[in-house]
PDB file of N, CA and C in Angstrom:
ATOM      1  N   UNK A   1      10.955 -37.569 -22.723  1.00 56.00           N
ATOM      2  CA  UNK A   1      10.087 -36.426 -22.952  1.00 56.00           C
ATOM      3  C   UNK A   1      10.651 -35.227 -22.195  1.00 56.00           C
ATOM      4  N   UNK A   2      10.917 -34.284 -22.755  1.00 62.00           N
ATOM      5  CA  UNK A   2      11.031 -32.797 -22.028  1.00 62.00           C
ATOM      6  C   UNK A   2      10.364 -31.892 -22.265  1.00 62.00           C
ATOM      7  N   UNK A   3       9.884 -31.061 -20.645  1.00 67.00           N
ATOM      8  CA  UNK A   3       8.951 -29.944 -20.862  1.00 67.00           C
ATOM      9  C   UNK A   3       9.767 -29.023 -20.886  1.00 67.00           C
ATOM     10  N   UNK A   4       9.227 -28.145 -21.263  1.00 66.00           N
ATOM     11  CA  UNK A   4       9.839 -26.344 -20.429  1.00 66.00           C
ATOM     12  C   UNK A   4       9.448 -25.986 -18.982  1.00 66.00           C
ATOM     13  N   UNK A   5      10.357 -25.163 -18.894  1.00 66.00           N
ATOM     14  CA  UNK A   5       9.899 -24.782 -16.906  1.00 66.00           C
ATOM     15  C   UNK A   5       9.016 -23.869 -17.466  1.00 66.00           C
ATOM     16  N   UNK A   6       8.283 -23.304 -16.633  1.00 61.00           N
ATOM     17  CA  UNK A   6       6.561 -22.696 -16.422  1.00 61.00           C
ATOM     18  C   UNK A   6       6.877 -21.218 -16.922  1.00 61.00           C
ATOM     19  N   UNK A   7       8.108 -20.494 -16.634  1.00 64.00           N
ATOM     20  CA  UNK A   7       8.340 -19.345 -16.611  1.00 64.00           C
ATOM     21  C   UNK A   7       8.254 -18.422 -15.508  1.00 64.00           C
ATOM     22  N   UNK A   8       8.298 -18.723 -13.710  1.00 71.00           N
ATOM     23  CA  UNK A   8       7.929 -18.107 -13.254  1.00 71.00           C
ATOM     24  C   UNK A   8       9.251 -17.164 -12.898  1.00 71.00           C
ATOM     25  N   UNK A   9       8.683 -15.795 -12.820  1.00 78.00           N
ATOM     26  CA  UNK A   9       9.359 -15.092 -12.845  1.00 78.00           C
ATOM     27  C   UNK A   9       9.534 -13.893 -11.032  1.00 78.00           C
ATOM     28  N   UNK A  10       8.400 -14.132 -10.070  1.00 80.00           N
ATOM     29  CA  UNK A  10       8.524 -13.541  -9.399  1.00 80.00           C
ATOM     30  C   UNK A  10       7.085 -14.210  -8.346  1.00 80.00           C
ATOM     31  N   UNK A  11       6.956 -13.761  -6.853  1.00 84.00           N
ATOM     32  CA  UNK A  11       5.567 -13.750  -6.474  1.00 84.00           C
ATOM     33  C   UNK A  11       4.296 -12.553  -7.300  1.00 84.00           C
ATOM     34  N   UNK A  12       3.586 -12.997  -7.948  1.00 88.00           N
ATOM     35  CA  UNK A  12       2.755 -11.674  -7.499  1.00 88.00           C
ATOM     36  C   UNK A  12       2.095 -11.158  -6.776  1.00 88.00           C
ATOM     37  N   UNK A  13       1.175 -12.358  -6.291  1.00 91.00           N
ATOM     38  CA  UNK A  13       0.211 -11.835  -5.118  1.00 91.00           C
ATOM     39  C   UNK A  13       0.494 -13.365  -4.037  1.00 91.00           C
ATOM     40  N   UNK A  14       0.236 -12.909  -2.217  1.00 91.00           N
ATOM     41  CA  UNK A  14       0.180 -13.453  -1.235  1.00 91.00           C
ATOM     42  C   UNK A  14      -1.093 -13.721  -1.195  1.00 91.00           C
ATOM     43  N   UNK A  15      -1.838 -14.447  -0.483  1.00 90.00           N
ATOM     44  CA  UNK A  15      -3.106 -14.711   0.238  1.00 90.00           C
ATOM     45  C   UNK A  15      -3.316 -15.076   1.338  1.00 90.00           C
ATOM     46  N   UNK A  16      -3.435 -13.816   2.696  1.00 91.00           N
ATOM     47  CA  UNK A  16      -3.588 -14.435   3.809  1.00 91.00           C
ATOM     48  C   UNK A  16      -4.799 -14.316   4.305  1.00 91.00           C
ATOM     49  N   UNK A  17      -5.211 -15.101   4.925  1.00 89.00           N
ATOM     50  CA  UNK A  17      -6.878 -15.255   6.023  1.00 89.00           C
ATOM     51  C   UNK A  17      -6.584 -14.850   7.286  1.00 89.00           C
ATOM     52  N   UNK A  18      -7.075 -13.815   7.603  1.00 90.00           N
ATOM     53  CA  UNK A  18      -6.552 -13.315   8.718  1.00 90.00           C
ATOM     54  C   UNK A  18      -8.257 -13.066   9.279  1.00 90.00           C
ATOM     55  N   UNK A  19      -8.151 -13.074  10.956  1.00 88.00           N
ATOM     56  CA  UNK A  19      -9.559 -12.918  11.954  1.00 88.00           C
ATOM     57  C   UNK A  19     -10.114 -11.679  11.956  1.00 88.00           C
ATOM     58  N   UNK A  20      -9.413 -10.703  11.885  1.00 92.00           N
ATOM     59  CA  UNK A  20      -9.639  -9.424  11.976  1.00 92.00           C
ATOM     60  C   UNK A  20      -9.536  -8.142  11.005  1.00 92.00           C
ATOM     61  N   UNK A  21      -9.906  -8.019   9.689  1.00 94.00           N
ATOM     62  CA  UNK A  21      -9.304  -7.801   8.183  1.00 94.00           C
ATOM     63  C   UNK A  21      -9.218  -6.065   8.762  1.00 94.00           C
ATOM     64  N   UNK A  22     -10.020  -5.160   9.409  1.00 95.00           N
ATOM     65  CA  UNK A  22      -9.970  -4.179   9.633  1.00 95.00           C
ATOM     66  C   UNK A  22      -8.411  -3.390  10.299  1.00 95.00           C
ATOM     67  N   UNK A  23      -8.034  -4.736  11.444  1.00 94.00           N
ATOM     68  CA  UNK A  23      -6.897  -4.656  12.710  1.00 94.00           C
ATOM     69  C   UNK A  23      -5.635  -4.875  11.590  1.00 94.00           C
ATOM     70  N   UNK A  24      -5.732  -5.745  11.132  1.00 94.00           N
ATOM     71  CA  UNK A  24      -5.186  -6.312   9.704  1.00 94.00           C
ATOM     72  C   UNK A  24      -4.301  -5.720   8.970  1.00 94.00           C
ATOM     73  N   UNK A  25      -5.215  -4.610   7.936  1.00 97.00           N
ATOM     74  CA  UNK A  25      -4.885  -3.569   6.988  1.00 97.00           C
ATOM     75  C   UNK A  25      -4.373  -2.651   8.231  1.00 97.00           C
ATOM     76  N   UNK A  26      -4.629  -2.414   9.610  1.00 96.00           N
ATOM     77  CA  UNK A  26      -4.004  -1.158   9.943  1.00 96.00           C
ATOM     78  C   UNK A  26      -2.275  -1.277  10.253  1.00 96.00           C
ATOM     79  N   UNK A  27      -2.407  -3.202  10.946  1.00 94.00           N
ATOM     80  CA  UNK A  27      -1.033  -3.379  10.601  1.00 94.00           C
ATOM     81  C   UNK A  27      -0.044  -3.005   9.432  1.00 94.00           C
ATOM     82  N   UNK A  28      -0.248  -4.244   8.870  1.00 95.00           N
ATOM     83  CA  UNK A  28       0.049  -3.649   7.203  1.00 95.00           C
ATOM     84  C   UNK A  28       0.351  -2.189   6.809  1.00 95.00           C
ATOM     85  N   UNK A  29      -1.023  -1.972   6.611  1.00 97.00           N
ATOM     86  CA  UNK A  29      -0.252  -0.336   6.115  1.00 97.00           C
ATOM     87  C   UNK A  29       0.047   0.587   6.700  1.00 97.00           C
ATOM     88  N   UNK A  30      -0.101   0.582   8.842  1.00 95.00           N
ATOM     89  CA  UNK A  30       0.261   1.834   9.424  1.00 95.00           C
ATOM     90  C   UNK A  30       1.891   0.985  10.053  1.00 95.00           C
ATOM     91  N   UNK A  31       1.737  -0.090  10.212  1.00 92.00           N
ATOM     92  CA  UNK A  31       2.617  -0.309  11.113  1.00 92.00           C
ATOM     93  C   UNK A  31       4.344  -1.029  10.315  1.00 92.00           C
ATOM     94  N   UNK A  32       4.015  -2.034   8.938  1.00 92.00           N
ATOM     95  CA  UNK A  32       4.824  -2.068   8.252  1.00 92.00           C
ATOM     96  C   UNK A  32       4.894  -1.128   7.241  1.00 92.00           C
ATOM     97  N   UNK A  33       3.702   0.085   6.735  1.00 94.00           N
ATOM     98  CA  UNK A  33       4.300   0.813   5.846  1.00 94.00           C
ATOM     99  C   UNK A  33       3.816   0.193   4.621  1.00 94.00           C
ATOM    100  N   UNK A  34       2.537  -0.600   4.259  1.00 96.00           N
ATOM    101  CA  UNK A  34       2.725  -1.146   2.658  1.00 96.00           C
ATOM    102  C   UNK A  34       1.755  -0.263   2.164  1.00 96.00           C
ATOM    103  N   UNK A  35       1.351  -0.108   1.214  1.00 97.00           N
ATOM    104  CA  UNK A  35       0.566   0.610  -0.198  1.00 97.00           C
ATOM    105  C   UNK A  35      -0.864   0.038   0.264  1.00 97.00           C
ATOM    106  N   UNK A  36      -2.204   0.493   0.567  1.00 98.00           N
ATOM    107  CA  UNK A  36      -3.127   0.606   0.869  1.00 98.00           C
ATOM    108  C   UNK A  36      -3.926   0.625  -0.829  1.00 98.00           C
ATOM    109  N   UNK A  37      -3.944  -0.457  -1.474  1.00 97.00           N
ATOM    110  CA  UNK A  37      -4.615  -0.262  -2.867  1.00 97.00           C
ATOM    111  C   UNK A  37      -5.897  -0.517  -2.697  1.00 97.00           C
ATOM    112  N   UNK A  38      -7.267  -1.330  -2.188  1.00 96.00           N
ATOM    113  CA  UNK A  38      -8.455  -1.050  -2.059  1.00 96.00           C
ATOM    114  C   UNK A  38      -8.801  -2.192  -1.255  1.00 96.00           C
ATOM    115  N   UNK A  39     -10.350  -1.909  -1.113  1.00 96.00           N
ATOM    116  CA  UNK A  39     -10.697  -2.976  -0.325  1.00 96.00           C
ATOM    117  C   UNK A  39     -12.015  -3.276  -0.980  1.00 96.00           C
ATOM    118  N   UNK A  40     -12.251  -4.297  -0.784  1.00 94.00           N
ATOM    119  CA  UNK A  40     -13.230  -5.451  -1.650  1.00 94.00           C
ATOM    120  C   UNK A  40     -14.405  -5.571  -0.843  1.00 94.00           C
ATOM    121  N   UNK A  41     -15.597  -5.143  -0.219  1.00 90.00           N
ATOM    122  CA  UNK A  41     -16.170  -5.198   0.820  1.00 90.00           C
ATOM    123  C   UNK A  41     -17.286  -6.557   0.707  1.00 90.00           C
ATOM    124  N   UNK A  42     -17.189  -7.683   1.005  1.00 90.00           N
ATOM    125  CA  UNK A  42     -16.953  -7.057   2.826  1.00 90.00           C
ATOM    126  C   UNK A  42     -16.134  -7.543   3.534  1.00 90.00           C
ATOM    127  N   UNK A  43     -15.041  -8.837   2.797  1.00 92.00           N
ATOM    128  CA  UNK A  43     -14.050  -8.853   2.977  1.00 92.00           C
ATOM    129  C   UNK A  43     -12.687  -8.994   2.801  1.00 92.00           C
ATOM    130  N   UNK A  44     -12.530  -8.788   1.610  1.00 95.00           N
ATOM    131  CA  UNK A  44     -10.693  -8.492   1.186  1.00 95.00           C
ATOM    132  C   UNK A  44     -10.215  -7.185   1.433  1.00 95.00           C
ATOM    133  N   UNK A  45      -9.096  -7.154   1.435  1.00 97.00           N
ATOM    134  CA  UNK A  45      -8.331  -5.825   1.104  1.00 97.00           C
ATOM    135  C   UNK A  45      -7.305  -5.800   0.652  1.00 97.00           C
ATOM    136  N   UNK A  46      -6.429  -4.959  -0.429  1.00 97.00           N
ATOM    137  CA  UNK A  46      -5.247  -5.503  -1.170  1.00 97.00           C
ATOM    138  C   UNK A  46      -4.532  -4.051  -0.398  1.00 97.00           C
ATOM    139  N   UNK A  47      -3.212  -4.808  -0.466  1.00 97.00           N
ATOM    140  CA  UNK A  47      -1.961  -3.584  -0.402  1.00 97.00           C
ATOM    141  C   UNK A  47      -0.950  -4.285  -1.394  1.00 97.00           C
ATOM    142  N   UNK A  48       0.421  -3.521  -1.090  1.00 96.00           N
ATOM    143  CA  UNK A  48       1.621  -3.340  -2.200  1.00 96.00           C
ATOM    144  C   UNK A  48       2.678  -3.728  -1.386  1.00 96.00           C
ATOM    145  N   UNK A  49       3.265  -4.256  -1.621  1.00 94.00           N
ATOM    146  CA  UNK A  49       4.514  -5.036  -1.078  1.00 94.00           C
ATOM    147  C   UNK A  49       5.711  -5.209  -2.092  1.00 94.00           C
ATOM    148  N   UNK A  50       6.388  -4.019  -2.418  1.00 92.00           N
ATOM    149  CA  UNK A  50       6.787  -3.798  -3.526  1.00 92.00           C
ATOM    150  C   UNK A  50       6.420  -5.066  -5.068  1.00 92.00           C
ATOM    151  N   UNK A  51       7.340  -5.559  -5.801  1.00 92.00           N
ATOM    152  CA  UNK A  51       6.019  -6.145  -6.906  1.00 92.00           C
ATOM    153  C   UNK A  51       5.045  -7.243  -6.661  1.00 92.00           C
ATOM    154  N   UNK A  52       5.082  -7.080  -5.064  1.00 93.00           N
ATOM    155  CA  UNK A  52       3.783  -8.676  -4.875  1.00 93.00           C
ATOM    156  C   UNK A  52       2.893  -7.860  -4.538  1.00 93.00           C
ATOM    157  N   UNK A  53       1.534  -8.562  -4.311  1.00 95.00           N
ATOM    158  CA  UNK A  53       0.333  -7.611  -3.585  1.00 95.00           C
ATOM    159  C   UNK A  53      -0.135  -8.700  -2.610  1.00 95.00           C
ATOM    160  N   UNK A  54      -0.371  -8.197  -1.635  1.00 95.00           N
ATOM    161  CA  UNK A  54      -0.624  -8.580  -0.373  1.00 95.00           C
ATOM    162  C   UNK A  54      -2.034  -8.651  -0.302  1.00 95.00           C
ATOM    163  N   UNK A  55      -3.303  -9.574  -0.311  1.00 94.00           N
ATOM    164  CA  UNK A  55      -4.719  -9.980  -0.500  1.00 94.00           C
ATOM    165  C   UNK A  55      -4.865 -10.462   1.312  1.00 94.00           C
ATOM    166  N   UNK A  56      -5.841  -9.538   1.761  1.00 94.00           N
ATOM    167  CA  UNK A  56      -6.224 -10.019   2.829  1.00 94.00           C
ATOM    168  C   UNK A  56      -7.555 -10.194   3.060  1.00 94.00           C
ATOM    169  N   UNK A  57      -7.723 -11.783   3.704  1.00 91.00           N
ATOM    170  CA  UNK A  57      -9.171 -11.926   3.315  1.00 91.00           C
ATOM    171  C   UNK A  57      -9.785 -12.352   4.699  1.00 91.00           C
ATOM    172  N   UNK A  58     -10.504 -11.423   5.337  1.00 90.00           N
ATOM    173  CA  UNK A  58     -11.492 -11.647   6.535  1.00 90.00           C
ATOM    174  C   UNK A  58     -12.282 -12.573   6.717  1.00 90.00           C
ATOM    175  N   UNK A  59     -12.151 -13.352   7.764  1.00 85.00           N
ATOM    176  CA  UNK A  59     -12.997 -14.686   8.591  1.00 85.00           C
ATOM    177  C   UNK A  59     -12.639 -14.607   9.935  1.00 85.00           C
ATOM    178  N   UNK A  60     -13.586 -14.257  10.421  1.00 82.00           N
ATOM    179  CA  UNK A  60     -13.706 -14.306  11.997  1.00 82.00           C
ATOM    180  C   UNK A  60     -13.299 -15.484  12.503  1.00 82.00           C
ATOM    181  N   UNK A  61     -13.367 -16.958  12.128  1.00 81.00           N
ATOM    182  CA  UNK A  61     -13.540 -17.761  12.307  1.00 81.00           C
ATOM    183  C   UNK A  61     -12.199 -18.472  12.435  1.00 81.00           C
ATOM    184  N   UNK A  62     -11.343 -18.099  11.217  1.00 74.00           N
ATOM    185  CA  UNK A  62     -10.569 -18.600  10.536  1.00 74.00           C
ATOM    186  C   UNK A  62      -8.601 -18.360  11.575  1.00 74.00           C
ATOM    187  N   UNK A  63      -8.341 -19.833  11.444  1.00 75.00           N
ATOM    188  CA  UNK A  63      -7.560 -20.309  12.371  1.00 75.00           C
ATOM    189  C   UNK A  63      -6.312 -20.636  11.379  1.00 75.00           C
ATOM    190  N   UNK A  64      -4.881 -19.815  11.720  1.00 65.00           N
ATOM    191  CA  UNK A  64      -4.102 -19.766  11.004  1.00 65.00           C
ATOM    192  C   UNK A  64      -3.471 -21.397   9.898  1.00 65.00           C
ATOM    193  N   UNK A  65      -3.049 -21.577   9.153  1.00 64.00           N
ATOM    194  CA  UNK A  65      -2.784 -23.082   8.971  1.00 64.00           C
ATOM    195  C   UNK A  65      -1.789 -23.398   9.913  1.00 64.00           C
ATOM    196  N   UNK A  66      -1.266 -24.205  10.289  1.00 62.00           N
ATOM    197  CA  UNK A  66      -0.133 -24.887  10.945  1.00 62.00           C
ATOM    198  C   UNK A  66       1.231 -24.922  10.100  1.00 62.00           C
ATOM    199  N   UNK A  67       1.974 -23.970  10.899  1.00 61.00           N
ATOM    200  CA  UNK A  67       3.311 -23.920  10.314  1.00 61.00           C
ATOM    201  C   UNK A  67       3.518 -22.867   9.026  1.00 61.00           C
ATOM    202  N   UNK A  68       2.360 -21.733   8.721  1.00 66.00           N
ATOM    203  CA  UNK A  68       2.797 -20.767   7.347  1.00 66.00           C
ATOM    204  C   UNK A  68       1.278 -19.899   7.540  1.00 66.00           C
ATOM    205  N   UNK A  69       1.786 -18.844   7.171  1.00 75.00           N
ATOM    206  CA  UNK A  69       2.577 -18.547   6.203  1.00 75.00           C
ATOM    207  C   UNK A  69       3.443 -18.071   6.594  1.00 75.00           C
ATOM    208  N   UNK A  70       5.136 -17.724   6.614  1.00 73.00           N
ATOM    209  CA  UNK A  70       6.077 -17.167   6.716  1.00 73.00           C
ATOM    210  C   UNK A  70       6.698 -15.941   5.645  1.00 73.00           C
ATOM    211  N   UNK A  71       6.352 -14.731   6.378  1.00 77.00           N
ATOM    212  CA  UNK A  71       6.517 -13.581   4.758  1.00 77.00           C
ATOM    213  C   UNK A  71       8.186 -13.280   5.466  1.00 77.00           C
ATOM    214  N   UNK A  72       9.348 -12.924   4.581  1.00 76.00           N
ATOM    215  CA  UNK A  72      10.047 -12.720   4.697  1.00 76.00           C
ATOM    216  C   UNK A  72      10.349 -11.617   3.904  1.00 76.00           C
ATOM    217  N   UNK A  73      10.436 -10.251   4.253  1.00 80.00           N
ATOM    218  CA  UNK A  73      10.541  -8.807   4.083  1.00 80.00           C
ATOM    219  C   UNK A  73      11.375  -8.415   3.584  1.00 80.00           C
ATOM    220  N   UNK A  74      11.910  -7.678   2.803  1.00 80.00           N
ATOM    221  CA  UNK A  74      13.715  -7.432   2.041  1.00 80.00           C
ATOM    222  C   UNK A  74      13.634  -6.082   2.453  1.00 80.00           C
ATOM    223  N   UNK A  75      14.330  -5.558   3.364  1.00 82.00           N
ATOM    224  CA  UNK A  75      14.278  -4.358   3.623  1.00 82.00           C
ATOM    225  C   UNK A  75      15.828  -3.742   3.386  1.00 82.00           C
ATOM    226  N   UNK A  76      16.423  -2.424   3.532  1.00 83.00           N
ATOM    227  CA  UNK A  76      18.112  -2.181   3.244  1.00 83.00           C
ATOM    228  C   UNK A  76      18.790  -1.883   4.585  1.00 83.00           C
ATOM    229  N   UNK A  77      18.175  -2.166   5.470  1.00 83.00           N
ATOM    230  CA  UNK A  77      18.618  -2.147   7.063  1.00 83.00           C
ATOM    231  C   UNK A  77      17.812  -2.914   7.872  1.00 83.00           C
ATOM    232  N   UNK A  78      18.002  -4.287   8.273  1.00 79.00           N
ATOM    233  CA  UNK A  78      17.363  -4.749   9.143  1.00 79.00           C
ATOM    234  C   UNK A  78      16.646  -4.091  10.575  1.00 79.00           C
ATOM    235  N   UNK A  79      17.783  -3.582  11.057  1.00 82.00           N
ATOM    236  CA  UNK A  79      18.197  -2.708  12.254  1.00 82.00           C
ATOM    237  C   UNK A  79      17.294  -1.591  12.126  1.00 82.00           C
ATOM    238  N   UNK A  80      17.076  -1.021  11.314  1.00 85.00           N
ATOM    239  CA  UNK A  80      16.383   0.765  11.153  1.00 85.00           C
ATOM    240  C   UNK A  80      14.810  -0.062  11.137  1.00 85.00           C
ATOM    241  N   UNK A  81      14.770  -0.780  10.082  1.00 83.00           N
ATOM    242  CA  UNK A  81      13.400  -1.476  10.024  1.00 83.00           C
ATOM    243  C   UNK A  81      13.012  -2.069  11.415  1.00 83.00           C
ATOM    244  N   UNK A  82      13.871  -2.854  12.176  1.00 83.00           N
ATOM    245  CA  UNK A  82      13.143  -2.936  13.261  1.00 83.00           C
ATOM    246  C   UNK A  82      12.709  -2.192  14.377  1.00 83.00           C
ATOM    247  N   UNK A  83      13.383  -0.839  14.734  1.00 85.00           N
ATOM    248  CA  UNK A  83      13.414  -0.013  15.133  1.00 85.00           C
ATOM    249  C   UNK A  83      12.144   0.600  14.654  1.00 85.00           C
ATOM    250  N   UNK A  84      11.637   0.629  13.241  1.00 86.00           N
ATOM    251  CA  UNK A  84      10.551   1.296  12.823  1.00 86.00           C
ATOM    252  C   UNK A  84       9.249   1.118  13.072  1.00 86.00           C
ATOM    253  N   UNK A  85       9.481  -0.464  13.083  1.00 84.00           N
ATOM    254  CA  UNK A  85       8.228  -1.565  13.531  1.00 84.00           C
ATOM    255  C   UNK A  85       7.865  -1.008  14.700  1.00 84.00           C
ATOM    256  N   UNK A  86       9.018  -1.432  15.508  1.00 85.00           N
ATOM    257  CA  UNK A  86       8.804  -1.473  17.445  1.00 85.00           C
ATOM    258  C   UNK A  86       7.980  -0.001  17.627  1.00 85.00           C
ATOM    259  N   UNK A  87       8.739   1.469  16.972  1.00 87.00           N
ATOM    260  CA  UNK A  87       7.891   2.580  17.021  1.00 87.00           C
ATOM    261  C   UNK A  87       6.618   2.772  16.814  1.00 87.00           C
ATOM    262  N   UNK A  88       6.201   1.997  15.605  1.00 88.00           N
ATOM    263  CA  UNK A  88       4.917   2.295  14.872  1.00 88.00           C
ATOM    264  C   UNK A  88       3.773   1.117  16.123  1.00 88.00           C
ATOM    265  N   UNK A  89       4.401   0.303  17.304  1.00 84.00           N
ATOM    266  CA  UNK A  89       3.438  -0.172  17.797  1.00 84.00           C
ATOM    267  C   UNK A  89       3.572  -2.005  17.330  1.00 84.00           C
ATOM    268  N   UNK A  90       4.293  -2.454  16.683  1.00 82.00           N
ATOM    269  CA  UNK A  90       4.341  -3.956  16.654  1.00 82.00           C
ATOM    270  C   UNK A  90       4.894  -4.776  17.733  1.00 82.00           C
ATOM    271  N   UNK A  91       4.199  -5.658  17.913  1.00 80.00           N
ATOM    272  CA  UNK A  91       4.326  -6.185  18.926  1.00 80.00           C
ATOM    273  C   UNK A  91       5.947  -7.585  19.243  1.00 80.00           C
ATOM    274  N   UNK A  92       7.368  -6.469  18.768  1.00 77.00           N
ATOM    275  CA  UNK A  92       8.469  -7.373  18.787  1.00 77.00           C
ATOM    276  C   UNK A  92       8.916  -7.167  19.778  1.00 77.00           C
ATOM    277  N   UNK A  93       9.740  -8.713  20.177  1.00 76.00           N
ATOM    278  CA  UNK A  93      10.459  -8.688  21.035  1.00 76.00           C
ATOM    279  C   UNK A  93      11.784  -8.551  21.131  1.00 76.00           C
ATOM    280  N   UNK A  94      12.570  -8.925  20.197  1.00 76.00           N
ATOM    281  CA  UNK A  94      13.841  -8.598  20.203  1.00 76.00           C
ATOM    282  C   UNK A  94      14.632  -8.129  18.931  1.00 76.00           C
ATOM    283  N   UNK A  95      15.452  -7.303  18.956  1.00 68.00           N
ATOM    284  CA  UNK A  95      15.980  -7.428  17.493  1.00 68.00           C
ATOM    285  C   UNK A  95      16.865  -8.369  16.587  1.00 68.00           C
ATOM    286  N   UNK A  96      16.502  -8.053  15.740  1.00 64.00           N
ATOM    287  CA  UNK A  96      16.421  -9.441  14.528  1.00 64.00           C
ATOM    288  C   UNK A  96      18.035 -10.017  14.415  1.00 64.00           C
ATOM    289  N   UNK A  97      18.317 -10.904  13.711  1.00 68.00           N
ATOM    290  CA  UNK A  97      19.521 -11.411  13.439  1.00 68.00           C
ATOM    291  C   UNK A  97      19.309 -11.972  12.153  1.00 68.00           C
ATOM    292  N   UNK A  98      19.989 -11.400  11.067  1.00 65.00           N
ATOM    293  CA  UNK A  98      20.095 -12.142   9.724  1.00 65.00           C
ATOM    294  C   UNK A  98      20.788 -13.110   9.670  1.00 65.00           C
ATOM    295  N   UNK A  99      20.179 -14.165   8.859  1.00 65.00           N
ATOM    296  CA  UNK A  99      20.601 -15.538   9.497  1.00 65.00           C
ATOM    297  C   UNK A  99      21.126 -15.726   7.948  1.00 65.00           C
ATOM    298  N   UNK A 100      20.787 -15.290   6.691  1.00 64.00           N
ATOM    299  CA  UNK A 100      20.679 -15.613   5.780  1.00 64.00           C
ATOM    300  C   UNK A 100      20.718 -14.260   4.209  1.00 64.00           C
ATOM    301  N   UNK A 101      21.294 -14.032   3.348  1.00 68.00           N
ATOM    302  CA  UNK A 101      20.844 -12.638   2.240  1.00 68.00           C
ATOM    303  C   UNK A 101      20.327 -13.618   1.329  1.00 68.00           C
ATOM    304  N   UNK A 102      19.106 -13.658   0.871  1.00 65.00           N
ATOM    305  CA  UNK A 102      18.313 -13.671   0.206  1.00 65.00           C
ATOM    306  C   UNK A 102      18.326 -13.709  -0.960  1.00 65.00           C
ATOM    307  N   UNK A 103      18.823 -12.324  -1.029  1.00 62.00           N
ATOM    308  CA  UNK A 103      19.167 -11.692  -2.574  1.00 62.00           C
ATOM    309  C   UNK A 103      17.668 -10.343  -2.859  1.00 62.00           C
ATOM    310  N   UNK A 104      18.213 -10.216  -4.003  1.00 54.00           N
ATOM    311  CA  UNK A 104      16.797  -9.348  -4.008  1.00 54.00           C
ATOM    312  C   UNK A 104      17.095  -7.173  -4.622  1.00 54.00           C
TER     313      UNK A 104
END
């Protein structure tokens, strides 16, 4: 028997549960820079991550899973991007080392 593969063609949307959805979105969109598309009250909020969308969904409660999510960023200068982060207030410690191109 043979199927066809599914067709997937890209991410579209992330889903993270994050404690603080307000602290959250300011990361996101002041500190990495993503697209601020709306917020769902009283607790989602979507941004833009070039063609994925980034869904963030508020629980005070809520305790990361173990081991993910891991977002991995495609930016055209590692180096400038981290530099941008550290400015805007993120809390890194060292600069990055590409371990790996992706593609993209």
């Amino acid at each position: 028997m043979t199927t066809s593969a599914p067709g997937i063609t890209g991410l579209a949307q992330v889903a993270l549960t994050v404690r603080d959805l307000d602290a959250s979105v300011a990361f996101y969109r002041d500190v990495l820079g993503l697209a601020f598309l709306f917020a769902a009250p009283p607790s989602l909020a979507f941004l833009q991550c070039g063609p994925t969308r980034v869904m963030l969904s508020g629980d005070a409660g809520a305790r990361p899973p173990a081991g993910g999510p891991i977002l991995y960023y495609a930016v055209p200068d590692i180096h400038a991007a981290f530099e941008a982060i550290a400015a805007r207030g993120a809390g890194v410690k060292e600069p990055p080392k590409a371990i790996a191109n992706v593609g993209g």
